[in-house]
XYZ file of C-alpha atoms in Angstrom:
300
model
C -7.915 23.076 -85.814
C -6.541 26.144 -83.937
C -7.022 28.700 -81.616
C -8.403 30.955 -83.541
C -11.080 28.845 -85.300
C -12.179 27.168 -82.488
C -13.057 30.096 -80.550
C -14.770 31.753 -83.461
C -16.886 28.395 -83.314
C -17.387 28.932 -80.156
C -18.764 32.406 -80.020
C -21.727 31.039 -82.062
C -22.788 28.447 -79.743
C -23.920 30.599 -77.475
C -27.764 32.889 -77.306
C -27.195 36.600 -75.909
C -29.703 38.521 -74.524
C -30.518 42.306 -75.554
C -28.260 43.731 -73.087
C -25.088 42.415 -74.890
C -23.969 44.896 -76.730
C -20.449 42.825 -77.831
C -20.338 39.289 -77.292
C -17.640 36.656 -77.259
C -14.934 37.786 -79.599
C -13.568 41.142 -78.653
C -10.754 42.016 -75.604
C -14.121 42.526 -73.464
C -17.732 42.182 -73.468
C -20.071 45.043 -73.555
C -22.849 45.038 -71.428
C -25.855 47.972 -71.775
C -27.153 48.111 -67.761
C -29.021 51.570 -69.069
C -26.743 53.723 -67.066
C -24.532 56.557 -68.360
C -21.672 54.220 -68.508
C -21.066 50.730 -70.210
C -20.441 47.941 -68.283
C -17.271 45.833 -69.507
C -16.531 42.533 -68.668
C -13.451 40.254 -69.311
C -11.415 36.942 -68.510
C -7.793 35.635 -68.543
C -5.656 33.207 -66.995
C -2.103 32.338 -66.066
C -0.629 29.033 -65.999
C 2.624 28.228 -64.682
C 5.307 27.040 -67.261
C 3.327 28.936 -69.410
C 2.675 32.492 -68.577
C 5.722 32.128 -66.721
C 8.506 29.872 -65.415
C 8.835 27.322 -62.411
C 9.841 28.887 -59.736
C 8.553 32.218 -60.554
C 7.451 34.499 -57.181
C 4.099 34.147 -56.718
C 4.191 38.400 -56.343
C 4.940 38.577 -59.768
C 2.289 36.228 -60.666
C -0.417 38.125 -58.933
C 0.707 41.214 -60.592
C 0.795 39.458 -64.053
C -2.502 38.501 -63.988
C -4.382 41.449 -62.682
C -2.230 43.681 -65.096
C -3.004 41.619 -67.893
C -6.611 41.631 -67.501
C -6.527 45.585 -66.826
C -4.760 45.781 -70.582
C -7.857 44.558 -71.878
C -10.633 47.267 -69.942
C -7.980 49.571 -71.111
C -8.408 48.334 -75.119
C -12.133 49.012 -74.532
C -11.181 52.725 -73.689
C -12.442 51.759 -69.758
C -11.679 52.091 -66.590
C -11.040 48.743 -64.008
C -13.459 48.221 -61.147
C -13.994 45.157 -59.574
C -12.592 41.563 -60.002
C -12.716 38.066 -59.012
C -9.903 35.271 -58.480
C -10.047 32.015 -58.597
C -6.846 29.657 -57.731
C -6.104 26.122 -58.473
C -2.521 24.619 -57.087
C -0.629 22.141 -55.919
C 0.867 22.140 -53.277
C -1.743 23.843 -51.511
C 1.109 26.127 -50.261
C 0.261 28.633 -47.353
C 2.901 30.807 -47.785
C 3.127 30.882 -51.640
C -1.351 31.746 -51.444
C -0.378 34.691 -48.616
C 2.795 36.186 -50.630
C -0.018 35.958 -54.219
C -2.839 37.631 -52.347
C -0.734 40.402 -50.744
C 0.426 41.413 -53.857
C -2.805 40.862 -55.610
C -4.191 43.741 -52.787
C -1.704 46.016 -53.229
C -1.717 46.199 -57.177
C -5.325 46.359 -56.999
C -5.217 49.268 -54.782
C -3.277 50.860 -57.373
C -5.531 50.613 -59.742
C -8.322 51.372 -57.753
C -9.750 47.907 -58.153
C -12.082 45.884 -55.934
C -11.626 42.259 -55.711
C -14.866 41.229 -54.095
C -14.415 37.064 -54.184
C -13.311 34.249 -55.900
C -12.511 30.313 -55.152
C -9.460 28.343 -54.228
C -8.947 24.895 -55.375
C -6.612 21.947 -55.059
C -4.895 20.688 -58.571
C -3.752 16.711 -58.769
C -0.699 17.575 -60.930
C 1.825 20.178 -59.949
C 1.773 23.483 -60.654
C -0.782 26.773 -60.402
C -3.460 28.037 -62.921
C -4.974 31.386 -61.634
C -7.996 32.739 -63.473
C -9.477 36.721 -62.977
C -12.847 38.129 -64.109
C -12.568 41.972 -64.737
C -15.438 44.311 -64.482
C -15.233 47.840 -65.875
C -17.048 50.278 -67.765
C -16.412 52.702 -70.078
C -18.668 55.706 -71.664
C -20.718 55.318 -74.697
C -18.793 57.950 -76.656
C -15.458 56.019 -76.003
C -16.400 52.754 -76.440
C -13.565 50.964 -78.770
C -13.501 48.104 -80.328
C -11.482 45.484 -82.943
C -13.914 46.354 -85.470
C -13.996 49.699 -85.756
C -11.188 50.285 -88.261
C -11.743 51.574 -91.555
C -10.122 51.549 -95.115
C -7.642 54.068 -95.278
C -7.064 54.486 -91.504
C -3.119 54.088 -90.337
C -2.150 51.757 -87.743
C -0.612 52.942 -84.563
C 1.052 51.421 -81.714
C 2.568 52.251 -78.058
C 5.523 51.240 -76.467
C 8.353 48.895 -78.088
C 7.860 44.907 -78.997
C 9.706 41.353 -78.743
C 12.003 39.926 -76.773
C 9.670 40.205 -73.672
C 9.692 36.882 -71.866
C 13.556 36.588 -71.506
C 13.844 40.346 -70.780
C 11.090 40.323 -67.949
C 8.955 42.731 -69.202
C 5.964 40.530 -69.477
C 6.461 40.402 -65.922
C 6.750 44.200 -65.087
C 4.752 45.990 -67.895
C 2.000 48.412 -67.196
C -1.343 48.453 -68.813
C -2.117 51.286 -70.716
C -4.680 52.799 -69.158
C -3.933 56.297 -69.359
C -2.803 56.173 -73.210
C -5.856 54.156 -73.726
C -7.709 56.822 -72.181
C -5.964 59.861 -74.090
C -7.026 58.064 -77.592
C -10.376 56.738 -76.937
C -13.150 59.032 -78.667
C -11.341 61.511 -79.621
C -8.908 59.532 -82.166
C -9.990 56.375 -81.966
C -12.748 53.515 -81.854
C -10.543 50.448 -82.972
C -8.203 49.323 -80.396
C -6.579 46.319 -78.984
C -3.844 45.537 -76.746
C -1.177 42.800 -77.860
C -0.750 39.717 -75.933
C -0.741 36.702 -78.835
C 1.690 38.545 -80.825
C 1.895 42.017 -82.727
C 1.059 40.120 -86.106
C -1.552 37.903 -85.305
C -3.485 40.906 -83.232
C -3.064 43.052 -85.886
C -4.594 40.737 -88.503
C -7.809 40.129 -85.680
C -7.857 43.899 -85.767
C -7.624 43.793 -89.324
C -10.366 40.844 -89.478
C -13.006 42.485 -87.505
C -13.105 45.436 -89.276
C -13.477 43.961 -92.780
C -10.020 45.276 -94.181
C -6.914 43.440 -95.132
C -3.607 45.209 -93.428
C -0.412 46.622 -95.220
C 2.019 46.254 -92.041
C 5.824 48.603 -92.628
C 8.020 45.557 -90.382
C 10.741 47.975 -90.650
C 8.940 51.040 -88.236
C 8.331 48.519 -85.248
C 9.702 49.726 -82.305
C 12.206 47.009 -80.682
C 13.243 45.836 -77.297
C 16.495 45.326 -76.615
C 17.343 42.059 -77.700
C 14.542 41.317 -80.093
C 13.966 40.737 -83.623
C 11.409 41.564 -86.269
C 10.512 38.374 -86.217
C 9.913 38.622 -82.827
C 8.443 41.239 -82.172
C 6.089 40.083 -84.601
C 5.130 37.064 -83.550
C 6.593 36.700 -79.622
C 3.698 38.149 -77.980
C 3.392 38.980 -73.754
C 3.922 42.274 -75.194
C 0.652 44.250 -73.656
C 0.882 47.525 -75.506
C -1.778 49.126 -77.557
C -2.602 48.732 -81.056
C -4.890 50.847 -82.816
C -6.655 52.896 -86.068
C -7.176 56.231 -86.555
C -7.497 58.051 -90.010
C -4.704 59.850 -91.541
C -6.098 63.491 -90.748
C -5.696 63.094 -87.387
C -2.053 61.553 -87.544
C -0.440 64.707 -87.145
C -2.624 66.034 -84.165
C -1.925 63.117 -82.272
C 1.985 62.525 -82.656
C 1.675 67.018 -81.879
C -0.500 65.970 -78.833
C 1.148 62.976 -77.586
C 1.339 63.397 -73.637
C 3.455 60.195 -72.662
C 7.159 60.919 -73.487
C 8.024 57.635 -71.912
C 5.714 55.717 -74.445
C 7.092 55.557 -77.993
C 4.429 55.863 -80.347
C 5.037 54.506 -84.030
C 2.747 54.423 -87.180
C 3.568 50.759 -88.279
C 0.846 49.926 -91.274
C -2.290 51.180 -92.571
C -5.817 49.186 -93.403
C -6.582 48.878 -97.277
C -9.253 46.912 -99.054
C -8.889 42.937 -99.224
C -9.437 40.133 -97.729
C -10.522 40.789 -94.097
C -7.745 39.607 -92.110
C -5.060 39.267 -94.989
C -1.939 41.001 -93.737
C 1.076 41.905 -96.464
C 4.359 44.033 -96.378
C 5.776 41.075 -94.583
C 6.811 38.827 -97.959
C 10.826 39.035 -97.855
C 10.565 37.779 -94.437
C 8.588 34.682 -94.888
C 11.681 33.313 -95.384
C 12.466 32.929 -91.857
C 9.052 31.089 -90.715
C 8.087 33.806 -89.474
C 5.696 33.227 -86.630
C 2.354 33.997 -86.529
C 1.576 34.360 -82.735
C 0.908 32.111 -79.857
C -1.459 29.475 -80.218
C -2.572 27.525 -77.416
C -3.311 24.732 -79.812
C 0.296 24.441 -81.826
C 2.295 26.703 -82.748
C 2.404 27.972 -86.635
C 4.339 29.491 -89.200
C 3.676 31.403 -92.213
């Protein structure tokens, strides 16, 4: 059993009603409320010693996990609204709850987000697990999702990859919201931001939409300090990954407003096994890692 399988097992188990547009199974859930907008709703957590190290400020925490969450409205082509926290610790640590709400505030501010309530809870082993529920909404037109990519379309992604828990960046990124905005309608439907790792998001990209993946390992952008390997299969990257068809290629790179965000045409979807992902074979060698898996951790 892993990850992946088990939540797909999951997403079954579970009766919708006719206002659920997308389910379980996408970076958000769509909800039809009958207004202009779509209402989007997502989850995430952040666990110490996993999502980062002992020790880490609880400001950066805070910040983590609201910008994490955000990435995902901004996959959907949204806009962040409203969230609520919910805390388990120990120690129940006055200080350490002040320092992780102040900065909660201040980057929701930023964002224009309201947190309107949560919960705060006492753990019996050491350490902190903070969950956030995001609410957003997006219009109908600009709706995106995994499964919207077609055979033929390329693969694009923002920003640069790997190497992004022992640089800090998974600490200090910032969602894509605008980029996310730029793209959504106009060239896109199919987008996802990357937090298990480049390949194994790519692939659930790649899954959704029915196609099998031809990835070019060679035109991922790199952070200083990482690999191909990985930036392929580190994750904590939070950038945007997404399909648009080769017409529009041109436009877009021509259009591209964000001179601080590289943007790089890394693969393109082809017929095949939904999911399958090639153009990776000479370095298979290496183990190459597929992504993190909160079950165990795999190789290909």
């Amino acid at each position: 059993m892993n990850e992946e399988d088990f939540t797909k097992k999951l997403a079954g188990m579970f009766q919708q009603g006719p206002d659920v547009l997308v389910g379980p199974g996408d970076d958000c859930a769509v909800l039809d409320t009958g207004a202009d907008r779509l209402l989007l709703a997502a989850a995430d957590q952040l666990i110490s010693s996993v999502h980062y190290l002992e020790g880490c400020p609880p400001a950066y925490a805070a910040r983590k996990l609201l910008r994490r969450n955000i990435s995902d409205i901004a996959a959907m082509g949204g806009t962040p609204t409203h969230a609520l926290v919910t805390l388990a610790l120990n120690p129940v640590d006055e200080i350490w709850l002040t320092d992780f709400h102040a900065s909660l505030a201040e980057t929701a501010a930023a964002y224009g987000v309201s947190v309107i309530g949560g919960d705060i809870a006492r753990l019996f082993t050491k350490g902190e697990v903070c969950s956030l529920t995001i609410l957003g909404s997006v219009e109908r037109e600009k709706l995106c999702l995994r499964s919207g990519a077609k055979t033929g379309d390329l693969l694009y992604a923002t920003g640069v990859f790997g190497n992004s828990f022992h640089s800090g960046h998974h600490l200090e990124f910032r969602p894509r919201l605008e980029e996310a905005r730029f793209l959504a309608g106009h060239f896109t439907h199919a987008m996802m931001d990357v937090s298990d790792g480049l390949l194994k998001d790519a692939a659930r990209v790649a899954d959704a939409s029915g196609c099998a993946l031809v990835l070019d390992p060679l035109r991922i952008p790199l952070r200083r300090g990482a690999t191909v390997d990985g930036a392929l299969g580190d994750g904590e990257d939070y950038e945007l990954i997404f399909a648009i068809p080769p017409p529009l290629s041109e436009e877009l790179e021509a259009a591209w407003p964000f001179p601080e965000t590289p943007l790089s045409c890394i693969g393109r979807f082809t017929d095949g096994t939904p999911g399958a992902v090639s153009g990776l074979e000479h370095l298979k060698q290496n183990k190459l890692k597929t992504g993190f898996d909160h079950f165990h951790e795999e190789t290909v």
